[in-house]
XYZ file of C-alpha atoms in Angstrom:
732
model
C 4.235 -26.011 3.962
C 5.686 -27.327 7.471
C 9.349 -27.370 7.913
C 9.424 -30.642 9.999
C 12.156 -32.598 8.108
C 14.441 -34.680 10.135
C 17.724 -34.107 11.441
C 19.010 -35.805 8.914
C 17.997 -33.387 6.307
C 17.681 -30.379 8.362
C 21.206 -30.057 10.458
C 19.493 -26.839 11.897
C 17.599 -28.990 14.337
C 20.663 -30.953 15.436
C 21.239 -27.608 17.123
C 25.099 -27.759 17.718
C 26.010 -24.109 16.664
C 22.389 -22.723 16.065
C 20.613 -21.513 19.264
C 23.800 -21.379 21.905
C 24.724 -18.702 23.281
C 27.588 -16.791 21.079
C 29.602 -13.360 21.234
C 29.443 -11.757 17.848
C 32.104 -12.343 15.462
C 32.737 -9.187 14.474
C 32.898 -7.566 17.872
C 36.520 -7.679 18.061
C 36.471 -5.281 15.182
C 34.098 -3.334 16.793
C 35.521 -2.807 20.435
C 39.001 -2.355 17.613
C 37.751 0.695 16.090
C 38.680 -1.538 12.606
C 34.611 -1.455 11.317
C 34.327 0.797 8.731
C 30.911 3.054 9.025
C 29.873 4.490 6.238
C 31.995 7.910 6.748
C 35.020 5.760 7.148
C 36.327 4.237 3.977
C 39.089 6.424 3.826
C 41.134 4.073 1.530
C 37.961 2.911 -0.738
C 38.796 5.617 -3.368
C 41.710 8.420 -3.301
C 41.231 11.893 -3.708
C 38.119 12.394 -1.620
C 36.009 15.281 -1.540
C 33.869 16.859 1.230
C 29.921 17.567 0.831
C 27.816 19.967 3.463
C 24.397 19.752 3.446
C 22.022 22.889 4.017
C 18.869 22.638 4.820
C 15.867 24.967 4.087
C 15.084 27.580 6.993
C 11.362 27.425 6.359
C 9.041 24.628 6.263
C 6.397 25.708 3.138
C 6.732 27.525 0.816
C 9.208 28.841 -2.558
C 13.315 29.632 -2.870
C 12.594 33.326 -4.559
C 16.932 33.585 -5.158
C 19.893 31.631 -3.921
C 22.877 33.636 -4.369
C 26.302 31.525 -4.255
C 28.822 33.988 -5.337
C 30.308 34.134 -1.544
C 30.360 31.132 -1.411
C 31.948 29.606 -4.376
C 35.128 32.072 -4.116
C 35.939 30.756 -0.476
C 38.433 28.564 -0.260
C 38.476 24.836 -1.128
C 35.294 25.043 -2.716
C 34.657 23.082 -5.846
C 31.651 22.911 -6.676
C 27.786 23.715 -5.139
C 24.945 21.681 -6.051
C 21.411 22.782 -6.288
C 18.400 22.017 -7.960
C 19.670 24.259 -10.970
C 22.627 22.082 -11.892
C 21.435 18.680 -10.135
C 20.019 17.535 -13.272
C 16.458 16.064 -13.746
C 15.656 13.770 -10.663
C 13.491 10.991 -10.361
C 11.679 9.759 -7.304
C 11.745 6.805 -5.233
C 9.198 4.413 -4.560
C 10.150 4.741 -0.676
C 10.222 8.512 -0.136
C 7.201 10.890 0.319
C 9.997 13.838 0.274
C 11.752 15.149 -2.723
C 15.424 14.718 -1.282
C 16.890 17.970 -3.120
C 14.286 20.763 -2.941
C 14.055 23.881 -4.994
C 12.087 25.841 -6.400
C 9.180 24.524 -3.924
C 9.988 23.498 0.114
C 7.866 21.015 1.378
C 9.177 20.875 4.896
C 11.609 22.476 7.081
C 15.529 21.370 6.673
C 14.405 19.516 3.072
C 17.903 19.570 1.489
C 17.941 22.699 -1.125
C 21.863 22.670 -1.880
C 25.446 20.889 -0.778
C 28.487 22.709 -1.245
C 31.588 20.791 -1.963
C 35.396 21.581 -0.861
C 38.596 19.930 -0.031
C 37.830 19.696 3.471
C 35.055 19.373 6.038
C 35.803 22.584 7.457
C 35.751 24.514 4.188
C 32.652 23.073 2.810
C 30.848 23.780 6.445
C 32.346 27.069 6.256
C 31.246 27.830 2.457
C 27.806 26.701 3.196
C 27.184 29.911 5.776
C 28.204 32.391 2.758
C 25.512 30.377 0.871
C 22.216 33.518 0.893
C 18.727 32.076 -0.086
C 15.847 34.208 0.170
C 12.225 32.119 0.380
C 8.658 33.089 0.050
C 7.014 31.688 3.116
C 3.620 30.170 2.836
C 1.211 29.067 5.083
C 1.462 25.188 6.368
C -0.217 22.734 8.656
C 1.587 21.476 11.514
C -0.603 20.314 14.289
C -1.957 17.086 13.959
C -5.138 17.906 16.539
C -6.318 20.676 14.687
C -6.915 18.614 11.648
C -7.942 15.216 12.656
C -11.287 15.634 11.548
C -10.087 16.515 7.861
C -8.342 13.054 7.894
C -8.922 10.815 5.485
C -9.226 7.263 5.355
C -5.847 5.864 4.471
C -4.913 3.761 0.881
C -3.505 1.606 3.131
C -6.583 0.959 5.330
C -6.257 -2.138 7.855
C -7.647 -4.842 6.290
C -11.464 -6.347 7.673
C -11.611 -2.952 9.836
C -15.048 -3.252 10.221
C -16.462 -6.736 11.048
C -19.780 -7.823 12.937
C -21.920 -4.896 14.573
C -19.755 -2.763 16.598
C -22.163 0.200 17.291
C -24.839 -1.958 18.313
C -22.422 -4.603 20.539
C -20.888 -1.612 22.080
C -23.950 0.307 22.831
C -25.364 -2.716 24.386
C -22.335 -3.820 26.699
C -22.973 -3.676 30.264
C -19.226 -2.314 30.750
C -17.913 0.266 28.811
C -14.316 2.068 27.832
C -14.152 5.284 25.932
C -11.052 7.099 25.953
C -8.721 8.614 23.515
C -4.597 8.624 24.349
C -1.926 10.434 22.156
C 1.824 9.623 21.232
C 3.800 12.173 20.140
C 6.443 12.598 17.125
C 9.452 10.309 17.583
C 13.029 10.662 16.072
C 15.284 7.436 15.743
C 18.024 8.737 17.720
C 20.753 6.276 16.120
C 24.272 6.723 16.982
C 25.697 6.722 13.695
C 24.525 9.651 11.039
C 23.126 9.643 7.867
C 26.332 9.144 5.854
C 27.736 7.992 1.921
C 30.248 8.208 0.218
C 30.029 8.233 -3.861
C 32.300 7.769 -6.262
C 31.926 7.642 -10.448
C 33.761 5.042 -12.879
C 31.970 6.203 -16.398
C 28.160 6.006 -16.278
C 28.305 3.853 -12.844
C 28.359 5.110 -9.474
C 29.468 3.133 -5.901
C 28.188 4.564 -2.846
C 29.257 3.489 0.392
C 26.569 4.028 2.927
C 24.366 3.513 6.177
C 21.352 1.466 5.120
C 19.234 -1.363 6.025
C 17.642 -2.172 2.798
C 20.254 -2.632 0.111
C 18.242 -4.140 -2.726
C 15.464 -1.490 -1.839
C 17.945 1.393 -2.090
C 19.266 0.731 -4.952
C 16.522 0.589 -6.704
C 15.531 3.929 -5.717
C 18.756 5.969 -6.097
C 18.302 4.431 -9.803
C 15.126 6.057 -9.937
C 16.495 9.222 -8.354
C 19.358 9.429 -10.609
C 17.858 8.393 -13.449
C 20.013 5.380 -14.284
C 19.622 1.454 -15.228
C 19.529 -0.453 -12.129
C 22.718 -2.232 -12.678
C 25.013 0.828 -12.713
C 24.485 1.620 -9.288
C 26.355 -0.158 -6.289
C 25.578 0.218 -2.678
C 27.862 -0.729 0.103
C 26.957 -1.098 3.533
C 28.971 -3.348 6.001
C 28.756 -1.856 8.880
C 25.616 0.344 10.070
C 25.635 2.416 13.660
C 21.825 1.618 14.319
C 19.184 2.313 12.330
C 15.802 1.647 14.375
C 13.871 2.176 10.298
C 15.648 5.218 9.910
C 17.720 3.906 7.569
C 15.216 1.790 5.386
C 15.342 4.311 2.741
C 18.208 6.483 0.930
C 17.877 9.960 1.857
C 19.627 13.076 0.949
C 23.271 12.024 2.135
C 23.332 9.675 -0.390
C 21.378 11.485 -3.150
C 23.658 14.507 -2.748
C 27.204 12.672 -2.609
C 26.394 10.911 -5.972
C 25.691 13.990 -7.667
C 28.061 16.000 -6.072
C 30.725 13.262 -7.285
C 29.272 13.557 -10.708
C 29.350 17.343 -10.954
C 32.926 17.480 -8.942
C 34.793 14.351 -10.929
C 36.224 13.585 -7.443
C 34.415 10.951 -4.850
C 32.393 12.921 -2.359
C 31.960 12.315 1.486
C 28.915 13.696 3.040
C 27.214 13.377 6.657
C 24.236 15.007 8.090
C 24.781 17.058 11.006
C 22.462 15.899 13.914
C 19.703 19.006 13.573
C 19.676 17.597 9.906
C 19.366 13.998 10.292
C 16.192 14.956 12.463
C 14.233 17.177 10.283
C 15.739 16.492 7.276
C 15.185 12.656 7.264
C 12.108 10.453 9.113
C 10.869 10.409 12.036
C 7.915 8.160 14.376
C 4.673 10.433 13.509
C 2.297 11.341 15.937
C -0.955 9.766 16.677
C -4.182 10.556 18.546
C -6.023 6.987 19.046
C -9.468 6.777 20.188
C -10.164 3.035 21.918
C -13.433 1.897 22.751
C -14.127 -1.911 24.338
C -17.133 -3.101 25.489
C -17.427 -6.344 27.700
C -19.975 -8.780 29.239
C -19.767 -8.292 33.323
C -17.766 -11.910 33.179
C -14.976 -9.896 31.338
C -15.483 -11.103 28.117
C -14.789 -8.493 25.189
C -17.939 -8.022 22.610
C -16.791 -5.110 21.305
C -13.409 -3.804 20.419
C -12.846 0.098 18.666
C -9.808 1.614 17.407
C -9.142 4.497 15.549
C -6.057 6.234 14.853
C -4.906 9.787 13.583
C -1.855 10.429 12.063
C -0.469 12.732 9.420
C 2.484 12.990 6.845
C 3.119 15.220 4.035
C 0.961 14.836 0.646
C 0.789 11.145 -0.716
C 2.432 10.199 2.746
C 1.738 6.829 4.684
C -0.463 6.276 7.471
C 0.763 5.122 10.891
C -1.093 1.803 11.541
C -1.310 2.554 15.427
C -4.461 0.493 15.251
C -3.224 -2.863 14.058
C -2.695 -4.386 17.151
C -6.638 -4.373 17.842
C -6.781 -6.485 15.209
C -5.364 -9.715 16.413
C -4.516 -9.387 20.082
C -7.605 -10.256 21.751
C -10.881 -12.077 20.725
C -13.863 -9.971 20.424
C -16.654 -10.618 17.223
C -17.623 -6.908 17.006
C -15.015 -4.711 15.727
C -13.871 -1.340 14.363
C -10.414 -0.539 13.466
C -9.589 2.054 11.338
C -6.741 4.332 10.485
C -6.836 8.092 9.243
C -4.439 10.244 7.643
C -3.938 13.947 7.777
C -1.829 16.038 5.393
C 0.778 17.857 7.302
C 3.727 19.897 6.273
C 5.942 18.440 8.987
C 9.400 16.426 7.855
C 8.476 12.970 6.778
C 6.863 10.354 8.931
C 7.673 6.646 8.029
C 9.051 4.011 9.905
C 10.210 3.413 13.459
C 11.094 0.505 15.179
C 8.115 -1.508 15.468
C 5.886 0.925 13.349
C 2.151 0.501 13.977
C 2.393 -2.266 16.963
C 4.371 0.515 19.234
C 2.270 3.210 19.667
C -0.733 1.112 19.206
C 0.223 -0.364 22.395
C 1.020 2.437 24.066
C -2.817 3.418 23.759
C -4.532 -0.316 23.175
C -2.352 -1.820 26.804
C -3.209 0.856 28.955
C -7.083 0.532 27.890
C -6.934 -2.838 28.786
C -6.029 -2.308 32.220
C -8.461 0.652 32.698
C -11.036 -1.904 31.390
C -10.002 -4.759 33.926
C -10.217 -1.941 36.437
C -13.891 -1.528 35.381
C -14.269 -5.195 35.794
C -12.721 -5.360 39.130
C -10.647 -8.384 37.029
C -7.101 -8.759 37.925
C -5.488 -7.006 34.215
C -3.636 -10.792 33.542
C -6.438 -12.554 33.894
C -8.842 -9.996 32.042
C -6.309 -10.330 29.102
C -5.837 -14.213 29.232
C -9.969 -14.571 29.029
C -9.630 -12.986 25.867
C -7.124 -14.713 24.282
C -8.007 -16.402 20.851
C -6.285 -19.200 19.061
C -7.655 -17.851 15.465
C -7.734 -14.407 13.734
C -10.813 -12.771 15.489
C -12.185 -12.142 11.872
C -11.264 -14.813 9.870
C -11.431 -17.507 12.556
C -10.307 -20.134 9.672
C -6.642 -18.937 9.993
C -5.058 -19.917 13.293
C -1.843 -18.852 14.495
C 1.331 -21.075 13.643
C 2.338 -20.484 17.062
C 0.564 -17.979 19.997
C 1.989 -18.594 23.749
C 0.376 -14.875 24.742
C -0.879 -16.517 27.815
C 2.073 -18.765 28.900
C 4.280 -15.395 28.790
C 2.060 -13.329 31.083
C 1.631 -16.262 33.405
C 6.027 -16.711 32.978
C 6.233 -13.265 33.987
C 3.714 -12.962 36.486
C 5.387 -15.638 38.332
C 8.965 -14.947 38.039
C 7.931 -10.517 38.513
C 6.109 -11.590 41.802
C 2.773 -10.109 39.997
C 0.782 -11.673 43.359
C 2.558 -9.091 45.317
C 1.209 -6.103 43.550
C -1.473 -4.078 45.387
C -4.820 -4.013 43.709
C -5.674 -0.559 45.132
C -3.509 2.362 43.450
C -1.098 4.167 45.758
C -1.209 1.803 48.716
C 2.546 0.563 48.392
C 5.141 2.919 49.462
C 8.718 3.088 50.369
C 9.722 6.107 52.057
C 9.093 9.066 50.087
C 8.063 7.134 47.094
C 5.020 5.633 45.470
C 5.494 2.141 44.448
C 3.484 0.161 41.646
C 3.735 -2.537 38.902
C 2.455 -2.809 35.440
C 1.765 -5.279 32.481
C 1.726 -4.498 28.811
C 1.177 -7.364 26.219
C 3.268 -7.683 23.065
C 2.706 -8.635 19.530
C 4.401 -8.171 16.579
C 4.180 -9.653 12.868
C 6.139 -12.488 11.620
C 6.809 -11.592 8.300
C 8.229 -13.941 5.855
C 10.112 -12.053 3.038
C 12.271 -13.715 -0.045
C 16.014 -13.963 0.898
C 18.870 -15.183 -1.197
C 22.514 -15.807 -0.195
C 25.829 -17.647 -2.158
C 28.226 -20.003 -0.188
C 31.654 -20.714 -1.555
C 34.095 -23.370 0.028
C 37.697 -23.432 -0.827
C 39.826 -26.257 -0.364
C 40.622 -25.260 3.260
C 37.610 -26.225 4.217
C 36.383 -22.701 4.727
C 32.799 -21.618 3.808
C 32.169 -17.608 2.741
C 28.805 -16.718 2.984
C 27.717 -13.460 0.807
C 24.281 -12.131 0.818
C 23.253 -7.892 1.035
C 21.821 -8.704 4.345
C 22.909 -5.632 6.705
C 23.457 -5.768 10.239
C 22.538 -2.511 12.129
C 24.290 -4.193 15.143
C 21.510 -6.577 15.714
C 23.863 -9.826 15.103
C 23.427 -10.721 11.795
C 27.266 -11.530 11.028
C 26.904 -14.231 13.794
C 23.621 -15.936 13.109
C 24.358 -16.219 9.708
C 27.767 -17.497 10.335
C 26.057 -20.014 13.185
C 23.762 -21.089 10.201
C 26.491 -21.939 7.648
C 28.336 -23.410 10.308
C 25.553 -25.747 11.439
C 24.513 -26.767 8.011
C 28.314 -27.701 6.471
C 29.175 -29.017 9.861
C 31.969 -26.761 10.894
C 33.196 -24.427 13.835
C 32.844 -20.760 13.106
C 36.147 -20.187 12.743
C 35.706 -21.630 9.350
C 32.840 -19.834 8.092
C 33.496 -16.164 6.773
C 30.675 -13.366 6.342
C 30.456 -10.957 4.025
C 27.174 -8.474 4.290
C 26.042 -5.533 2.824
C 26.877 -5.216 -1.078
C 24.516 -4.878 -3.359
C 26.709 -7.268 -5.769
C 26.243 -9.718 -3.493
C 22.328 -12.015 -3.803
C 19.175 -9.734 -2.748
C 18.435 -10.519 0.953
C 15.463 -10.191 3.193
C 17.251 -6.815 4.618
C 17.141 -5.542 8.121
C 13.931 -4.667 8.673
C 10.318 -5.291 10.099
C 12.124 -7.827 12.696
C 11.998 -9.997 9.631
C 15.942 -9.881 8.885
C 17.085 -12.699 11.274
C 14.610 -15.318 10.433
C 14.487 -14.846 6.855
C 17.671 -13.822 6.029
C 19.338 -17.328 8.189
C 16.668 -19.067 5.416
C 18.290 -17.988 2.664
C 21.694 -18.806 3.966
C 20.160 -22.358 4.837
C 18.706 -22.558 1.444
C 22.061 -21.846 -0.158
C 23.703 -24.137 2.027
C 21.568 -27.093 1.486
C 22.759 -26.634 -2.519
C 26.270 -26.369 -1.486
C 25.710 -29.697 0.536
C 24.670 -31.440 -2.579
C 27.329 -30.038 -4.695
C 29.794 -31.463 -2.095
C 28.561 -35.055 -1.944
C 28.625 -35.053 -5.826
C 32.272 -34.116 -6.173
C 32.878 -36.399 -3.893
C 31.067 -38.959 -5.269
C 28.065 -39.770 -2.335
C 24.370 -40.152 -1.560
C 23.517 -36.334 -0.433
C 20.563 -37.548 1.438
C 22.887 -40.217 3.409
C 26.001 -37.955 4.045
C 26.886 -36.497 7.380
C 28.586 -33.219 7.714
C 30.125 -32.798 11.102
C 33.365 -31.610 12.498
C 34.673 -30.536 8.848
C 34.185 -33.974 7.935
C 31.815 -35.623 5.122
C 31.084 -38.943 6.004
C 28.599 -41.887 4.426
C 29.053 -45.327 6.526
C 32.883 -46.168 7.038
C 34.042 -43.246 4.375
C 35.278 -39.806 5.969
C 36.626 -37.012 3.734
C 37.425 -33.508 4.903
C 35.090 -31.045 3.055
C 37.597 -29.087 1.781
C 38.494 -32.100 -0.388
C 35.367 -31.439 -2.312
C 37.053 -27.974 -3.396
C 40.592 -29.489 -4.536
C 39.873 -29.118 -8.122
C 38.485 -25.800 -7.817
C 36.092 -23.552 -5.336
C 32.631 -24.513 -4.952
C 30.537 -21.687 -4.827
C 26.623 -22.521 -4.428
C 23.605 -19.859 -4.804
C 20.234 -19.960 -3.944
C 16.771 -18.134 -2.232
C 13.982 -19.195 0.284
C 10.488 -18.141 -1.057
C 7.665 -18.719 1.743
C 4.993 -18.790 -0.971
C 1.596 -18.297 0.534
C 2.392 -19.772 4.012
C 1.493 -16.575 5.600
C -2.076 -16.640 4.300
C -2.526 -20.127 5.604
C -1.562 -18.895 9.433
C -1.368 -15.886 10.914
C 2.501 -15.307 11.768
C 2.921 -13.418 14.867
C 5.188 -13.092 17.983
C 3.832 -12.989 21.582
C 5.151 -11.081 24.590
C 4.524 -10.033 27.949
C 6.239 -6.779 29.795
C 6.572 -5.946 33.342
C 7.692 -2.945 35.499
C 7.914 -1.688 38.705
C 8.153 1.860 39.118
C 8.853 4.412 42.093
C 7.324 7.718 42.122
C 8.337 10.584 44.452
C 5.578 11.787 46.129
C 6.947 15.362 46.477
C 8.473 15.868 42.789
C 6.844 13.480 40.587
C 9.890 12.096 39.271
C 9.430 8.161 38.097
C 12.270 6.075 38.383
C 12.210 2.384 36.703
C 13.075 -0.217 39.390
C 12.997 -3.313 37.467
C 12.252 -4.743 34.312
C 11.426 -7.995 32.871
C 10.292 -9.366 29.289
C 8.485 -12.288 28.381
C 9.443 -13.745 24.275
C 7.566 -16.266 22.697
C 9.370 -15.812 19.190
C 10.280 -19.108 17.680
C 13.629 -20.602 17.724
C 15.947 -18.324 19.499
C 18.829 -18.298 16.752
C 21.288 -17.014 19.422
C 20.548 -16.322 22.787
C 23.149 -13.494 23.500
C 22.238 -11.332 20.687
C 18.753 -11.425 20.954
C 19.082 -10.771 24.554
C 20.835 -7.590 23.792
C 17.847 -6.754 21.169
C 15.075 -7.109 23.569
C 16.963 -5.190 26.387
C 17.615 -2.520 23.881
C 13.729 -2.111 22.546
C 13.210 -2.237 26.512
C 14.958 0.616 27.050
C 13.244 2.272 23.896
C 10.283 1.876 25.655
C 11.227 3.507 28.797
C 11.986 6.598 26.636
C 8.978 6.181 24.740
C 6.885 6.301 27.825
C 8.878 9.117 30.153
C 10.945 11.276 27.943
C 10.557 11.069 24.228
C 8.767 13.825 22.154
C 9.632 15.885 19.435
C 8.494 19.170 20.337
C 6.623 21.119 17.207
C 6.580 24.739 16.540
C 3.514 24.831 15.590
C 3.902 28.387 13.931
C 7.191 27.657 12.130
C 6.552 23.740 11.393
C 9.793 22.149 12.808
C 10.666 20.355 15.581
C 12.653 22.638 17.836
C 14.457 19.725 20.026
C 16.613 18.384 17.083
C 19.889 17.369 18.985
C 20.580 15.041 21.529
C 20.915 17.605 24.217
C 17.170 18.474 23.277
C 15.680 15.225 22.617
C 16.297 13.505 25.543
C 16.593 9.525 25.025
C 17.355 7.069 28.297
C 20.893 6.402 29.058
C 22.731 3.830 31.962
C 21.275 5.524 34.857
C 17.890 5.508 34.106
C 17.902 1.835 33.253
C 18.003 -0.993 35.919
C 18.192 -4.736 35.921
C 16.932 -6.228 33.161
C 15.454 -9.707 32.893
C 14.623 -11.608 29.498
C 13.015 -14.704 29.253
C 12.431 -16.748 25.666
C 9.725 -19.451 26.077
C 10.922 -22.397 24.558
C 9.230 -22.682 21.112
C 9.798 -23.855 17.757
C 7.750 -22.744 14.635
C 7.744 -25.434 12.238
C 5.346 -22.893 9.966
C 7.713 -19.987 9.940
C 10.999 -21.531 8.041
C 13.287 -23.516 8.199
C 14.973 -22.309 10.777
C 11.710 -22.406 12.724
C 12.774 -19.159 14.099
C 10.666 -15.515 13.963
C 11.671 -12.109 14.617
C 12.513 -10.680 18.423
C 14.278 -6.933 17.533
C 11.020 -5.355 17.787
C 8.621 -7.478 19.799
C 11.010 -6.355 22.685
C 9.524 -2.861 22.447
C 5.739 -3.432 21.764
C 4.188 -2.998 25.393
C 6.810 -1.510 27.419
C 5.895 2.056 27.238
C 2.285 1.059 28.200
C 3.384 -0.996 31.167
C 5.634 1.609 32.442
C 2.133 3.599 32.591
C 0.290 1.034 33.969
C 2.589 1.100 36.871
C 2.646 4.976 37.379
C -0.981 4.297 37.476
C -1.126 1.439 39.968
C 1.697 3.478 41.694
C -0.156 6.387 42.095
C -3.957 6.965 40.767
C -2.694 8.973 37.895
C -4.052 8.113 34.595
C -1.683 9.375 32.073
C -2.808 9.231 28.361
C -0.705 11.542 26.953
C 2.913 10.527 26.657
C 5.482 11.218 27.585
C 4.789 10.356 31.131
C 6.707 14.222 32.470
C 6.234 15.764 35.679
C 3.554 18.202 34.868
C 1.238 15.553 34.130
C 1.346 14.209 37.760
C 2.280 16.593 40.342
C -1.294 18.099 40.655
C -2.510 14.785 40.599
C -0.418 13.151 43.409
C -1.725 11.820 45.997
C -0.715 13.135 49.802
C 1.873 11.212 51.729
C 0.765 10.021 54.904
């Protein structure tokens, strides 16, 4: 299937609105504080009460007693939710941990109770009076100690063994065999996990902060033992998610239970320590990479083995995944193994798999290039492939990795890079450049929408798609405006409500392409309905400037709704399109760093990202996504690490004072280039995702730049001062 219809029947290709730099249509609501986030639906229902969640004080064991008497007599307390009075709870598809623990405890800060009171302060104060006694059991909290006990993941990477890797690697004249590690990381989004629940009979409405509405309705219904149609989720604005809000968490479940027990609407927000230990995180990895190549630089053997940990029944971090597709090579071993740990749940965080995987693979590629005495960009270019390395019958729908690398090299001034590490200096600073390639899957997910036309010529779009700060409102409005021949101010977008048609949701960087394709499909139906009501041939009808025209006949779009509102609903489905073609996005990241010769301090001086990600629907918001991702890459490279207490089993730095993320002063000028690309095999929009691509490969580019500056190769992230200080070359 190829989306190459002419502009007459695919107005998207006219690009009068789509593809143009556009400010966010909801921007004024956010900047003026009028966009209600999950904890701010103050007027949605009356008589709201407040819940305060209590987390387990141990990582593994059992509650032996819970004394609530003192707390129950505290001022303002309405009810205290525990496993004893919550009723029978099921378990959703996407959660490894139970969202209300007791008597068994699975991990530190697992929710064990929630105090509901008249005010937040009363709930928090009473929570301090709850006395919980535990029987502590031994747990496993160190991935390295159980790495060899890891089992092949149930989600084992497809076709992970191909050819004769062992033989090819042994025979390769140039070899690399190195181990890299990435730490546990947390999402650190600004808006906390927050929810408010209210019941009407046997139906519950939950205002929450959630990226995937339909997934979470399904899971919340399963947890509460309700039919799915009895659960409504509303999430119009989300203050960041990065994958942490793909799934319901304890705030939503406990708000619903607390509301049911108290007979009042209940509002719950997790404190920052609870966010970090109670919810999900990106799990640590250990990665062994082996690359064998001929002396001319052609890769003959690619081995990437990864280990990660999670709670029993959890999922592996697919860090070895990029090595399946990024470079050519006939003989491969790509495996992922999972160890059982008793730490909080490991799960998706922005570009899961590719982010930690490329943090290792792209250092290994630089190390191999050095062994071969080949420029790192030329080494990557030499091993480019236009087909799936293990399924050569499958071509990439679009693959411009080489163009990304060469465009970036020219723009960044790569030719000025000193090949000898430590050779360039600026006063007391060592200067270096680094590069990292990027790949991220372009997933195709069914997505639907409903569009309404009134007699004023205003089109309203309704879909349960969410906006996590990515610009969903705007690109959906642009799509509807383009399709219906309207200016943006004639389009209203309503998102994040489970009463709307099911969309792709915000995750896996599939949201933009798939949700707009769903809106496109609904608009095609609306165009048909408009033409029929106006007595026009839809194939001849032109929708432009608020008018519908066929030949010399011109009518206002709103005329079609004068006898009643027109409503159309449809969804986009992709069939086996992603099986016929490898659907991926590509990029290249360039970084220049300075390293202080005395202290080892690393400062990022310049950053450039070059992205090939299909049609860019809105260059303004797309650039914002990429520079935000680049910033996350700086954090992952230089500072972000959840420190594990390996005796007690919890993340020690569980707030934004101890868990360091980049601030404005850490980030220099960032430049983003989007290559001109339309992918006719991706969707009617001919677009792809870009929000996660901007992170993939960034951290390795920084690590490679640090090496080029100092000659110090760090294989354990983050690259902190202690890993550099005693290895820095003398300053002459």
